[in-house]
Amino acid sequence: MADAIYDVIVIGLGGMGSSAAMQLALSGLKVLGLEQFEPNHELGSSHGKTRAIRLAYYENPNYVPLLKRAYHLWHDLEWRVGETLLEECGCLSVAY
């Protein structure tokens, strides 16, 4: 590895870093990802099995195209790993 040359080094392989590393690799770049903890650790900002993602964004409608892309990327990742990662269900927001 001492002689290895990479196009990009991604430091931190949490939700954002691992996604960035994967997209960079899919674009044809040689990527090295570095993470200080073991995989599936609970020491980062996005651990656990539950998260919320929604298309209804009243704060700013400009988020909606980004969210549609995010759904597409989730389904693409599921196809690549052969496993369900995103379980879609309904949600009712009663009060803000």
Short mmCIF file of C-alpha atoms in Angstrom, two decimals:
data_model
loop_
_atom_site.label_atom_id
_atom_site.label_comp_id
_atom_site.label_asym_id
_atom_site.label_seq_id
_atom_site.Cartn_x
_atom_site.Cartn_y
_atom_site.Cartn_z
CA MET A 1 0.00 0.00 0.00
CA ALA A 2 2.98 2.33 0.42
CA ASP A 3 3.24 2.61 -3.37
CA ALA A 4 -0.50 3.00 -3.92
CA ILE A 5 -1.70 6.19 -5.54
CA TYR A 6 -5.27 7.35 -5.10
CA ASP A 7 -7.25 10.05 -6.81
CA VAL A 8 -9.18 10.81 -3.63
CA ILE A 9 -8.88 9.97 0.06
CA VAL A 10 -12.12 10.15 2.06
CA ILE A 11 -11.60 10.60 5.79
CA GLY A 12 -14.53 9.32 7.81
CA LEU A 13 -16.83 6.61 6.45
CA GLY A 14 -20.09 7.43 8.16
CA GLY A 15 -23.22 8.14 6.16
CA MET A 16 -21.77 11.05 4.22
CA GLY A 17 -18.22 9.77 3.79
CA SER A 18 -19.19 6.28 2.65
CA SER A 19 -21.70 7.71 0.19
CA ALA A 20 -19.12 10.13 -1.18
CA ALA A 21 -16.53 7.34 -1.47
CA MET A 22 -18.97 5.08 -3.32
CA GLN A 23 -20.06 7.78 -5.78
CA LEU A 24 -16.44 8.77 -6.46
CA ALA A 25 -15.50 5.13 -7.07
CA LEU A 26 -18.50 4.65 -9.37
CA SER A 27 -17.32 7.66 -11.37
CA GLY A 28 -14.06 5.81 -12.06
CA LEU A 29 -11.76 7.38 -9.49
CA LYS A 30 -9.39 5.34 -7.33
CA VAL A 31 -10.63 5.97 -3.77
CA LEU A 32 -9.19 5.20 -0.35
CA GLY A 33 -11.58 5.46 2.60
CA LEU A 34 -10.23 5.89 6.11
CA GLU A 35 -12.31 5.37 9.27
CA GLN A 36 -11.04 5.43 12.83
CA PHE A 37 -13.68 3.06 14.22
CA GLU A 38 -14.85 -0.48 13.40
CA PRO A 39 -17.75 -0.82 10.91
CA ASN A 40 -21.24 -0.39 12.40
CA HIS A 41 -19.95 1.50 15.44
CA GLU A 42 -22.25 3.73 17.49
CA LEU A 43 -19.81 6.61 17.93
CA GLY A 44 -20.84 8.78 15.00
CA SER A 45 -23.67 11.16 14.31
CA SER A 46 -25.73 8.79 12.14
CA HIS A 47 -25.86 5.40 13.83
CA GLY A 48 -28.84 3.25 14.69
CA LYS A 49 -31.46 1.49 12.63
CA THR A 50 -34.09 4.20 12.26
CA ARG A 51 -34.05 7.38 10.25
CA ALA A 52 -36.66 9.57 8.61
CA ILE A 53 -36.64 10.74 5.02
CA ARG A 54 -39.54 12.59 3.45
CA LEU A 55 -40.47 14.33 0.24
CA ALA A 56 -42.75 16.86 1.93
CA TYR A 57 -40.41 19.73 2.68
CA TYR A 58 -42.29 22.91 3.54
CA GLU A 59 -39.10 24.74 4.55
CA ASN A 60 -37.95 25.05 0.96
CA PRO A 61 -39.31 23.30 -2.16
CA ASN A 62 -35.80 23.31 -3.64
CA TYR A 63 -35.04 20.30 -1.40
CA VAL A 64 -37.52 18.08 -3.26
CA PRO A 65 -35.31 17.30 -6.31
CA LEU A 66 -32.46 16.43 -3.93
CA LEU A 67 -34.75 14.12 -1.97
CA LYS A 68 -35.97 12.41 -5.14
CA ARG A 69 -32.33 11.79 -6.02
CA ALA A 70 -31.71 10.45 -2.51
CA TYR A 71 -34.54 7.92 -2.89
CA HIS A 72 -33.08 6.86 -6.24
CA LEU A 73 -29.64 6.39 -4.65
CA TRP A 74 -31.11 4.35 -1.77
CA HIS A 75 -32.83 2.01 -4.24
CA ASP A 76 -29.65 1.77 -6.33
CA LEU A 77 -27.65 0.83 -3.24
CA GLU A 78 -30.24 -1.81 -2.31
CA TRP A 79 -29.90 -3.30 -5.79
CA ARG A 80 -26.10 -3.34 -5.51
CA VAL A 81 -26.00 -5.08 -2.13
CA GLY A 82 -29.03 -7.31 -2.74
CA GLU A 83 -30.67 -6.29 0.50
CA THR A 84 -33.54 -4.06 1.60
CA LEU A 85 -32.09 -0.99 3.28
CA LEU A 86 -34.97 1.48 3.08
CA GLU A 87 -38.44 0.45 4.25
CA GLU A 88 -40.94 3.03 3.11
CA CYS A 89 -44.04 3.65 5.18
CA GLY A 90 -46.53 6.42 5.74
CA CYS A 91 -46.25 9.14 8.32
CA LEU A 92 -48.73 11.59 9.81
CA SER A 93 -47.53 14.87 11.25
CA VAL A 94 -50.20 16.20 13.59
CA ALA A 95 -48.50 19.21 15.13
CA TYR A 96 -45.43 21.27 14.45
#
